[in-house]
XYZ file of C-alpha atoms in Angstrom:
375
model
C -8.236 -28.726 -4.172
C -6.002 -29.314 -1.301
C -5.854 -26.070 1.194
C -2.934 -24.213 1.038
C -1.933 -20.819 3.736
C 0.535 -18.055 3.812
C 1.603 -16.301 6.959
C 1.550 -12.841 6.844
C 4.100 -10.646 9.725
C 5.094 -7.582 10.316
C 7.285 -6.624 13.300
C 5.103 -8.014 15.987
C 1.785 -7.906 13.548
C 0.857 -11.838 11.778
C -2.419 -12.468 9.671
C -2.914 -16.260 7.949
C -4.648 -16.676 4.994
C -6.245 -19.572 4.335
C -7.629 -21.058 1.158
C -8.441 -24.196 -1.497
C -7.431 -21.942 -4.103
C -3.456 -21.749 -4.414
C -3.772 -18.535 -6.472
C -5.309 -16.663 -3.409
C -2.916 -17.160 -1.467
C -0.061 -16.616 -3.768
C -1.246 -13.230 -4.642
C -1.400 -12.514 -1.133
C 2.486 -13.178 -0.745
C 3.008 -11.875 -3.741
C 1.309 -8.580 -2.829
C 2.990 -8.268 0.392
C 6.184 -10.640 0.354
C 8.643 -8.805 -0.966
C 7.880 -5.746 1.742
C 6.626 -8.085 4.770
C 7.612 -11.696 5.796
C 5.819 -14.088 3.826
C 6.267 -18.005 4.407
C 3.911 -21.082 4.210
C 1.855 -22.640 6.887
C -0.160 -25.629 7.639
C -3.853 -25.151 5.811
C -5.814 -25.535 9.601
C -8.468 -22.719 10.938
C -7.031 -23.721 14.254
C -4.208 -20.366 13.829
C -2.242 -18.468 16.415
C -3.870 -15.071 15.614
C -5.948 -13.742 13.305
C -7.221 -15.626 10.380
C -8.888 -14.790 7.410
C -10.569 -17.509 4.721
C -10.739 -16.897 1.444
C -12.698 -19.046 -1.825
C -14.305 -19.179 -4.187
C -17.914 -20.188 -4.032
C -20.622 -18.493 -5.886
C -23.108 -20.847 -3.194
C -21.993 -19.308 -0.142
C -21.460 -15.829 -1.532
C -25.255 -15.916 -2.923
C -26.258 -16.833 0.855
C -24.468 -14.089 2.720
C -26.052 -11.834 0.299
C -29.372 -13.474 1.652
C -28.415 -12.827 4.678
C -27.318 -9.271 4.226
C -30.604 -7.900 2.207
C -32.789 -10.716 5.000
C -32.870 -8.894 7.449
C -31.686 -4.520 8.787
C -28.965 -3.540 7.012
C -27.304 0.179 5.808
C -25.457 0.777 2.610
C -22.085 2.219 2.633
C -19.260 2.931 0.333
C -15.914 0.190 0.004
C -13.486 0.008 -2.495
C -15.519 2.792 -4.295
C -18.227 0.192 -4.521
C -21.226 -0.107 -3.082
C -21.359 -2.197 0.008
C -24.162 -3.239 1.882
C -23.400 -4.455 5.403
C -25.846 -5.587 8.941
C -24.358 -6.526 12.137
C -25.536 -9.702 14.288
C -25.684 -9.232 18.243
C -23.104 -10.372 19.337
C -20.902 -7.818 16.882
C -20.202 -10.013 13.952
C -20.499 -8.334 10.569
C -22.008 -9.472 7.038
C -21.305 -7.338 4.331
C -21.693 -7.882 -0.029
C -20.843 -6.316 -2.975
C -23.031 -6.950 -5.994
C -20.926 -4.909 -8.357
C -17.480 -7.414 -7.708
C -19.399 -10.358 -6.287
C -17.671 -10.447 -2.841
C -19.612 -11.293 -0.015
C -17.346 -10.541 3.872
C -18.440 -12.322 7.358
C -16.229 -10.576 9.658
C -15.736 -11.755 13.226
C -13.536 -9.213 15.017
C -14.627 -10.907 18.521
C -13.274 -14.536 17.612
C -10.481 -12.651 15.507
C -11.656 -14.341 11.955
C -12.635 -12.885 8.527
C -14.411 -15.334 5.815
C -14.067 -13.642 1.969
C -16.598 -15.547 -0.350
C -16.828 -14.725 -4.403
C -17.555 -15.844 -7.577
C -14.559 -15.442 -9.314
C -10.711 -15.503 -8.534
C -8.636 -12.685 -8.930
C -11.365 -10.270 -7.131
C -11.268 -12.581 -3.494
C -7.468 -12.712 -4.167
C -7.161 -9.150 -4.080
C -9.157 -8.333 -1.355
C -8.383 -11.114 0.856
C -4.493 -9.720 0.486
C -6.302 -5.776 0.727
C -8.252 -6.902 4.024
C -4.746 -9.182 5.506
C -2.913 -5.857 5.136
C -5.394 -4.138 7.288
C -5.565 -7.093 9.707
C -2.054 -6.368 9.930
C -2.410 -2.494 10.454
C -4.620 -3.144 12.401
C -2.496 -4.715 15.234
C 0.298 -2.599 13.893
C -1.618 1.088 15.197
C -2.933 -0.440 18.188
C 0.520 -1.641 19.054
C 2.342 2.487 18.923
C 3.053 2.451 15.720
C 2.047 5.614 13.224
C 1.681 5.713 9.398
C 2.888 8.880 7.838
C 2.439 9.830 4.451
C 5.597 9.529 2.810
C 8.503 8.198 0.126
C 11.477 6.326 1.535
C 14.685 5.061 0.160
C 17.330 3.013 2.222
C 20.278 4.584 1.556
C 23.480 3.424 3.514
C 21.713 1.610 6.028
C 19.343 5.102 6.658
C 15.399 5.352 5.680
C 15.228 9.004 4.063
C 11.792 9.675 3.962
C 10.017 11.844 1.258
C 7.235 14.494 2.319
C 5.181 16.320 0.247
C 1.212 16.336 -1.032
C 0.412 15.620 -4.497
C 3.015 15.748 -7.278
C 5.469 17.264 -4.877
C 8.386 14.793 -5.605
C 7.907 11.952 -3.286
C 7.834 8.865 -5.395
C 10.904 10.922 -7.444
C 13.119 11.720 -4.932
C 12.274 8.218 -3.305
C 12.650 6.237 -6.784
C 16.105 8.355 -7.878
C 17.504 7.239 -4.786
C 16.831 3.695 -5.026
C 19.278 3.603 -7.887
C 21.553 4.220 -6.555
C 23.902 1.144 -5.934
C 23.496 -0.279 -3.117
C 20.081 1.193 -2.007
C 16.605 0.013 -1.512
C 13.430 1.414 -1.860
C 11.410 1.414 0.905
C 7.271 2.617 0.370
C 6.222 4.263 -2.800
C 3.892 7.023 -0.917
C 3.404 5.855 3.128
C 5.204 3.808 5.798
C 5.142 3.087 9.639
C 6.807 4.348 11.992
C 7.434 3.840 15.553
C 10.122 5.699 18.434
C 11.377 2.182 19.628
C 14.943 2.420 22.112
C 15.865 5.854 20.759
C 16.096 5.490 17.187
C 13.018 6.001 14.126
C 11.660 2.684 12.996
C 10.169 2.853 9.718
C 8.388 0.302 8.235
C 7.056 -0.646 4.266
C 3.597 -0.442 3.689
C 2.981 -2.816 0.624
C 1.388 -1.308 -2.439
C 0.740 -0.848 -6.259
C 3.087 1.841 -6.802
C 1.783 4.357 -9.020
C 4.694 5.463 -11.627
C 3.549 8.177 -14.440
C 4.699 7.439 -17.754
C 6.965 10.902 -17.434
C 8.778 9.495 -14.563
C 9.455 5.915 -15.747
C 10.680 7.830 -19.016
C 13.060 9.952 -17.410
C 14.397 6.808 -15.056
C 14.429 5.033 -18.140
C 12.226 2.619 -16.807
C 9.489 2.604 -19.515
C 10.944 0.355 -22.555
C 11.361 -1.754 -19.730
C 7.798 -2.007 -18.309
C 6.568 -1.479 -22.212
C 8.312 -4.575 -23.043
C 7.012 -6.291 -20.694
C 3.676 -5.724 -20.686
C 3.529 -6.379 -24.691
C 5.368 -10.035 -23.949
C 2.007 -10.633 -21.430
C 3.356 -10.304 -17.981
C 0.616 -7.984 -15.594
C 0.680 -5.261 -14.360
C -1.688 -4.619 -11.294
C -5.909 -4.833 -12.408
C -6.126 -1.783 -10.557
C -4.713 -0.055 -13.261
C -7.594 2.171 -15.599
C -7.533 0.106 -18.711
C -6.614 3.984 -20.716
C -3.317 3.500 -19.073
C -2.618 0.220 -20.268
C -3.713 1.780 -24.008
C -1.722 4.547 -23.966
C 1.242 2.267 -22.681
C 0.494 -0.196 -25.477
C 0.364 2.733 -28.192
C 3.840 4.308 -26.765
C 3.139 6.905 -25.169
C 5.184 8.882 -23.466
C 3.891 12.084 -22.219
C 2.225 11.992 -18.725
C -1.793 11.002 -19.361
C -4.188 12.957 -17.975
C -7.533 12.096 -16.623
C -10.496 14.824 -17.571
C -10.738 15.620 -13.596
C -6.912 16.691 -14.111
C -6.107 14.137 -12.072
C -2.577 12.170 -13.539
C -3.072 7.800 -14.082
C -0.168 6.408 -13.577
C 0.633 2.697 -14.560
C 0.067 -0.038 -11.232
C 3.083 -2.104 -10.420
C 3.281 -5.046 -8.538
C 6.573 -4.602 -5.319
C 8.477 -7.811 -6.998
C 8.391 -6.569 -10.197
C 10.702 -3.864 -9.147
C 12.957 -6.379 -8.250
C 12.497 -8.257 -11.200
C 12.263 -5.749 -13.942
C 14.118 -2.610 -12.327
C 16.760 -4.549 -10.503
C 15.955 -2.142 -7.718
C 16.033 -3.795 -4.304
C 12.978 -3.853 -1.866
C 13.709 -3.113 2.272
C 11.517 -4.440 4.743
C 12.748 -1.386 6.979
C 15.781 0.682 8.530
C 15.905 3.799 11.477
C 14.944 7.213 9.748
C 18.165 9.403 8.949
C 16.936 12.057 6.851
C 13.717 14.054 5.952
C 13.807 15.518 2.452
C 10.592 18.179 1.090
C 10.757 18.121 -2.461
C 9.106 20.157 -4.794
C 10.115 19.602 -8.680
C 10.188 22.881 -11.023
C 10.208 20.974 -14.728
C 13.817 23.279 -15.891
C 15.064 23.790 -12.268
C 18.797 23.135 -11.284
C 18.734 20.921 -8.044
C 19.208 22.824 -4.832
C 18.250 23.758 -1.408
C 14.699 25.762 -1.435
C 13.965 29.113 0.281
C 11.054 27.744 1.654
C 12.407 26.142 5.125
C 9.418 23.477 5.474
C 8.405 20.855 8.833
C 7.022 17.757 9.590
C 2.911 18.598 10.600
C -0.285 16.426 11.476
C -0.849 16.427 7.624
C 1.990 14.618 6.997
C -0.217 11.761 8.963
C -2.622 9.413 7.755
C -5.548 9.445 9.546
C -9.054 7.302 9.863
C -10.538 10.855 7.401
C -7.811 10.178 4.262
C -8.309 6.678 4.469
C -12.031 6.689 3.174
C -11.228 4.528 0.334
C -11.224 1.851 3.366
C -13.371 2.561 5.905
C -12.936 0.760 8.817
C -16.256 -1.415 8.352
C -14.710 -5.132 9.223
C -13.705 -3.719 12.516
C -10.086 -4.942 12.065
C -8.347 -1.655 12.779
C -10.581 0.092 16.060
C -8.367 3.268 15.922
C -7.618 5.636 14.453
C -6.121 5.645 10.851
C -2.436 6.741 12.102
C -2.268 6.024 14.842
C -2.684 7.837 18.157
C -2.502 11.569 18.822
C 0.257 10.135 21.511
C 2.501 8.275 19.572
C 1.997 10.674 15.979
C 3.337 13.836 19.267
C 6.603 11.494 19.343
C 6.682 10.635 16.151
C 7.127 14.525 15.051
C 8.906 15.307 18.368
C 12.340 12.433 17.385
C 12.081 13.161 13.470
C 12.364 17.238 14.514
C 15.514 16.350 15.397
C 17.035 15.102 12.197
C 18.761 16.417 9.492
C 15.824 17.908 7.406
C 16.202 19.891 3.723
C 13.297 21.922 1.272
C 14.986 20.945 -2.159
C 13.476 21.843 -5.648
C 14.133 19.113 -8.434
C 13.770 19.751 -12.182
C 13.540 16.966 -14.705
C 17.087 16.467 -15.144
C 17.381 12.460 -13.527
C 20.847 12.520 -13.577
C 21.082 15.864 -12.100
C 18.971 15.265 -9.220
C 20.700 11.870 -8.428
C 24.010 13.635 -7.979
C 22.679 16.418 -5.859
C 20.645 13.980 -3.620
C 23.633 12.132 -2.679
C 25.693 15.141 -2.306
C 22.822 16.194 0.445
C 22.573 12.899 2.098
C 25.993 12.606 2.020
C 26.243 16.134 4.178
C 22.787 14.566 6.804
């Protein structure tokens, strides 16, 4: 089996993924390539910058597990699964998870991370996630910050939508992205940095979570269901209950016992292929929206004025699913306090609108077009 490699880059941050299994490098390219730059590279460990080595190797996985358990170690949680972690005197970190049969050797001092596992898809998913974490660390240490926002590029400018879960961020971005000539920049978070008098915005590649109700309102539900019925895969993080309900034709929102809405998880490349929605690799911020959703509302400006705050930034605490156990980030998960302050100061000078949207998507689209045109 020949060795393959792919180089992933966003702004000045880059990482090279190398594997003997082409499905692993292909997965990383698919996961980030429509938003970041992912190009084939020479398959050699002697690469410029950070390298992630990833392979299916049950024997090597077992050896790392033995090394961790045979010495002093601690237990933590990573990706919602138990993870056993040990650290050498030279700073090398070894870890393994018996639940998903993955092992890791992180050498932050030399810029190398090795991922070993028993099953190819588990290795591929972990590799894409951690390659993204490497890039995130570089970007945050280079002055970028991470906002909790959805974004669409309209007429060349990034329209950022803010709010808590269920406020309508994704709805707003998706409605805007379906406009002729617009692009989807991010579903839930974006990197931002003040540069040369502008606020530059970069996407955060991830699976996009869209509820049944929103898909139906956007006339995209049938597309997703038909594609899934034809055997095209949705993202592996999707709950099986969502897949079962989708196959059964359920269109109403699906709720978990804890009250959280369960959503369809889409690969980034499915937006252009399935929905004809283009993805943006970056833009300058132009407008801020603070939406809220009221089912029977006529779209309108809201009476309540909202402003950007520190709560709109991602932080180490909000990234608790993926704590920095491998020392890939080494700064706060949302960027430095100074960089966040510069972002807030810049965004305070942009047009800002608090809006109310209903469930009538056509009416919402017409209203949003007027808001953006007036900004």
